[in-house]
């Protein structure tokens, strides 16, 4: 039922995304590859005795939900090999999974560098940008005074700044190298002492560390795009943001357990700390006093909603 | 202060480069031929440089 509702919503609100994928059947075909690879990776993780690795736990949780493995982790349903999608963005999605497949053994052995590089590349892929941009359009994102908690390289910041020309795009990075790259890549970037306009990057590990500065920035929009599962303390951090920007609208778009297991695994391997179900995501947002204003997509191809 | 050096990059680690998705390999190769990249591509090159995939002068 929810898949049907999501399909209708996709047809109504995400036409660009659908067109890029090559139509709804090609999009479904591309998404099936994520399941197909997830089952393959889960079996490889089991064979290697690595079922407790973060990437394996992400796979298990989603595959269990989708009915491909049972509680014991045995594969009880095997997806047929999907056809190759024709749409250019669907092909990029498949290329992402192929690339992760090539490094999966390294990931299981605990090498996180290869997955981090892949995640970096993913943020520059056309399908990822289309996913984000169509989500923002469908959500009615105005793009005036934006806060993105974890910038993770600044790809969203650079693209959204170019597209929406906001008064302010603020966020934080935990490591110096990310700050330096962003400074060097784009104009109007300021680090630390934010003048209240341009792209402001704070050096911090959590939004709570910059709550006082954030409160002075009159943030109107909080972008939580593929973000909550990367936070160490999502409720604590959301509470800090809500206190600092009490009137802001929160735009939430991300994969959930009910979404694509292979993509969840790629996130987990690249450093995402958790895997959330749709109900868990909504529970986090409700826990800090936010109320859902719009539900754009329940789970397929991702979860998307607006809160305030 | 902004320091936008002209990017003159090359592949530093062929193994890491070949592990990128094909479309990104193509995008990077095209960007290496032309320094006239947009901020988004420039950010990708700089990030890949810091990850040891590329080396830039």
XYZ file of C-alpha atoms in Angstrom, chain A:
308
model
C 0.000 0.000 0.000
C 2.678 2.458 0.993
C 4.621 1.640 -2.167
C 1.571 2.550 -4.223
C 1.198 5.828 -2.342
C 4.895 6.528 -2.876
C 4.556 5.734 -6.583
C 1.705 8.218 -6.893
C 3.698 10.827 -5.004
C 6.709 10.190 -7.222
C 4.598 10.678 -10.342
C 3.152 13.909 -8.959
C 6.122 15.541 -7.238
C 9.371 13.922 -8.421
C 9.080 14.050 -12.179
C 12.678 15.120 -12.740
C 13.992 12.259 -10.622
C 11.780 9.795 -12.454
C 12.771 11.116 -15.863
C 16.443 10.876 -14.927
C 16.007 7.311 -13.784
C 14.428 6.448 -17.132
C 10.821 6.187 -15.895
C 9.240 4.406 -12.980
C 9.897 0.881 -14.228
C 13.575 1.647 -14.820
C 13.770 3.265 -11.379
C 12.292 0.141 -9.778
C 14.727 -1.931 -11.835
C 17.626 0.141 -10.501
C 16.372 -0.165 -6.945
C 16.157 -3.949 -7.328
C 19.893 -3.971 -7.933
C 20.325 -2.551 -4.449
C 18.437 -5.528 -3.022
C 20.280 -7.987 -5.265
C 23.671 -6.680 -4.171
C 22.558 -6.517 -0.530
C 21.755 -10.229 -0.476
C 25.118 -10.976 -2.125
C 26.993 -8.812 0.405
C 25.105 -10.290 3.350
C 26.078 -13.803 2.272
C 29.697 -12.696 1.887
C 29.630 -11.107 5.343
C 28.216 -14.289 6.822
C 30.792 -16.448 5.073
C 33.546 -14.207 6.419
C 32.140 -14.370 9.951
C 31.629 -10.589 9.954
C 27.924 -10.327 10.731
C 28.615 -7.860 13.544
C 30.375 -5.355 11.278
C 28.341 -2.115 10.917
C 27.837 -2.750 7.222
C 26.514 -6.250 7.914
C 24.193 -5.061 10.661
C 22.716 -2.503 8.263
C 22.223 -5.195 5.634
C 20.623 -7.589 8.096
C 18.147 -5.090 9.460
C 16.898 -4.006 6.052
C 16.928 -7.462 4.477
C 14.981 -8.804 7.454
C 12.394 -6.081 6.972
C 12.128 -6.864 3.270
C 11.787 -10.597 3.967
C 15.000 -11.718 2.269
C 16.563 -13.103 5.448
C 15.010 -14.610 8.572
C 15.785 -13.783 12.201
C 18.755 -16.161 12.110
C 20.141 -14.383 9.091
C 19.502 -17.214 6.668
C 18.557 -16.123 3.175
C 14.953 -17.200 2.669
C 14.207 -15.338 -0.551
C 16.571 -14.645 -3.388
C 15.978 -11.769 -5.807
C 16.248 -12.489 -9.508
C 19.066 -10.709 -11.308
C 17.503 -7.430 -12.504
C 17.946 -6.115 -16.015
C 20.349 -3.272 -16.708
C 18.524 0.061 -16.413
C 18.632 2.412 -19.404
C 18.210 5.780 -17.693
C 21.528 7.593 -17.157
C 20.948 8.276 -13.472
C 19.742 4.740 -12.834
C 22.980 3.560 -14.448
C 24.970 5.776 -12.085
C 23.137 4.248 -9.126
C 24.066 0.807 -10.418
C 27.668 1.968 -10.932
C 27.768 3.053 -7.283
C 26.704 -0.421 -6.189
C 29.186 -2.078 -8.562
C 31.985 0.041 -7.149
C 31.001 -0.833 -3.607
C 30.874 -4.487 -4.582
C 34.473 -4.231 -5.752
C 35.627 -2.914 -2.373
C 33.288 -4.941 -0.185
C 35.957 -7.409 0.916
C 38.145 -4.511 2.066
C 35.186 -3.025 3.927
C 34.579 -6.297 5.733
C 38.229 -6.359 6.734
C 37.725 -2.987 8.411
C 39.180 -0.722 5.722
C 36.900 2.339 5.849
C 38.993 4.540 3.542
C 37.744 3.002 0.308
C 34.114 3.429 1.380
C 34.728 7.039 2.401
C 36.186 7.809 -1.027
C 33.190 6.151 -2.650
C 30.798 8.166 -0.504
C 32.637 11.312 -1.555
C 32.253 10.365 -5.201
C 28.600 9.498 -4.653
C 27.858 13.049 -3.567
C 29.088 14.223 -6.966
C 26.993 11.730 -8.927
C 24.101 13.029 -10.983
C 21.516 10.737 -9.391
C 22.447 11.994 -5.922
C 22.135 15.630 -6.960
C 18.832 14.918 -8.692
C 17.569 13.095 -5.590
C 18.448 16.089 -3.397
C 17.282 18.779 -5.807
C 13.951 17.139 -6.608
C 13.394 16.529 -2.906
C 13.941 20.203 -2.141
C 11.611 21.292 -4.930
C 8.908 18.843 -3.882
C 9.250 20.009 -0.278
C 8.791 23.660 -1.198
C 12.260 24.549 0.045
C 12.755 28.307 -0.125
C 16.479 28.392 0.546
C 16.942 31.664 2.402
C 18.757 31.119 5.692
C 19.853 27.508 5.769
C 21.579 25.360 8.363
C 22.943 21.948 7.391
C 24.212 20.260 10.550
C 26.871 17.981 9.102
C 28.287 19.249 5.835
C 30.311 16.101 5.034
C 32.538 17.796 2.505
C 30.218 20.651 1.541
C 28.792 19.229 -1.688
C 25.236 20.179 -0.712
C 26.401 23.618 0.399
C 28.128 24.432 -2.891
C 25.288 23.148 -5.082
C 22.449 24.660 -3.058
C 24.270 27.980 -2.764
C 24.624 28.060 -6.553
C 20.990 27.098 -7.131
C 19.140 29.108 -4.483
C 21.565 31.984 -3.739
C 20.525 32.006 -0.068
C 21.425 34.838 2.268
C 23.123 32.287 4.497
C 24.215 28.662 4.296
C 25.703 27.569 7.608
C 26.973 24.217 8.773
C 29.805 22.502 10.525
C 32.670 20.196 9.707
C 34.553 18.119 12.224
C 37.886 17.914 10.412
C 40.244 20.589 9.186
C 40.787 19.022 5.743
C 37.100 19.349 4.886
C 37.089 22.993 5.916
C 40.177 23.716 3.811
C 38.766 22.040 0.703
C 35.528 23.979 0.953
C 37.395 27.252 1.484
C 39.400 26.586 -1.625
C 36.512 25.360 -3.754
C 33.875 28.039 -3.464
C 33.599 31.797 -3.069
C 31.844 33.413 -0.109
C 33.050 30.800 2.387
C 33.842 31.991 5.894
C 35.165 29.776 8.673
C 34.178 30.290 12.280
C 33.273 33.929 12.746
C 30.103 33.952 10.662
C 29.023 37.414 9.423
C 25.478 36.125 8.891
C 25.734 35.783 5.126
C 27.470 33.608 2.543
C 28.603 30.068 3.348
C 29.631 29.798 7.002
C 31.533 26.759 8.207
C 32.000 26.110 11.900
C 34.666 23.726 13.102
C 32.648 21.463 15.416
C 31.614 17.878 16.000
C 27.994 18.633 16.808
C 25.495 21.484 16.470
C 25.371 21.758 20.259
C 28.943 23.118 20.226
C 27.838 26.104 18.154
C 24.367 26.612 19.599
C 25.093 30.180 20.781
C 26.383 31.240 17.361
C 23.535 29.447 15.622
C 20.939 31.262 17.713
C 22.204 34.588 16.314
C 21.897 33.527 12.683
C 18.084 33.565 12.350
C 18.068 30.216 10.574
C 14.849 29.567 8.646
C 15.561 26.163 7.138
C 17.332 23.132 8.560
C 18.469 20.618 5.971
C 18.574 17.044 7.218
C 19.411 15.329 3.973
C 20.832 11.843 4.506
C 21.955 13.204 7.874
C 20.312 11.812 11.007
C 22.001 8.419 10.850
C 25.403 10.119 10.919
C 24.820 11.913 14.227
C 26.261 10.493 17.426
C 23.337 11.771 19.477
C 20.499 12.624 17.086
C 17.936 13.651 19.719
C 20.457 15.763 21.626
C 21.636 17.458 18.468
C 18.140 18.040 17.133
C 17.178 19.568 20.480
C 20.114 21.987 20.277
C 19.134 22.991 16.743
C 15.473 23.403 17.692
C 16.396 25.637 20.635
C 18.723 27.737 18.488
C 16.302 27.995 15.562
C 12.834 27.608 17.070
C 10.973 28.848 13.997
C 12.940 26.913 11.410
C 11.400 24.399 9.031
C 13.177 21.020 8.988
C 13.540 19.282 5.629
C 14.128 15.568 6.131
C 15.150 13.257 3.294
C 16.997 10.024 3.877
C 17.152 6.278 3.383
C 15.462 4.155 6.039
C 15.302 0.440 6.818
C 12.287 0.156 4.531
C 14.274 1.709 1.661
C 17.147 0.107 -0.225
C 19.389 -2.230 1.777
C 22.418 -1.890 -0.472
C 22.406 1.878 -0.193
C 22.075 1.663 3.587
C 25.116 -0.605 3.593
C 27.146 1.896 1.575
C 26.260 4.613 4.093
C 27.151 2.381 7.028
C 30.503 1.477 5.499
C 31.265 5.155 4.893
C 30.674 6.085 8.515
C 26.937 6.348 9.200
C 26.520 5.328 12.812
C 23.005 3.957 12.693
C 20.228 2.642 10.518
C 16.781 4.008 11.270
C 13.311 2.850 10.310
C 10.771 5.425 9.181
C 9.046 5.313 12.564
C 12.361 5.821 14.328
C 13.182 8.874 12.217
C 9.781 10.367 12.986
C 10.190 9.465 16.655
C 13.467 11.413 16.830
C 11.869 14.494 15.332
C 8.783 14.243 17.542
C 10.986 13.825 20.609
C 12.247 17.395 20.262
C 8.790 18.864 19.776
C 8.699 18.995 15.989
C 5.477 18.214 14.151
C 5.222 16.714 10.712
C 3.792 19.223 8.254
C 4.130 17.205 5.048
C 4.910 13.622 4.182
C 6.256 13.432 0.653
C 7.515 9.856 0.479
C 7.180 7.064 3.032
C 10.004 4.790 1.963
C 10.404 4.227 -1.792
C 12.820 5.297 -3.078
C 13.530 7.156 0.185
C 11.823 8.844 3.125
C 10.958 12.513 2.657
C 9.044 14.899 4.893
C 8.835 18.454 6.220
C 8.689 19.309 9.940
C 8.342 22.459 12.032
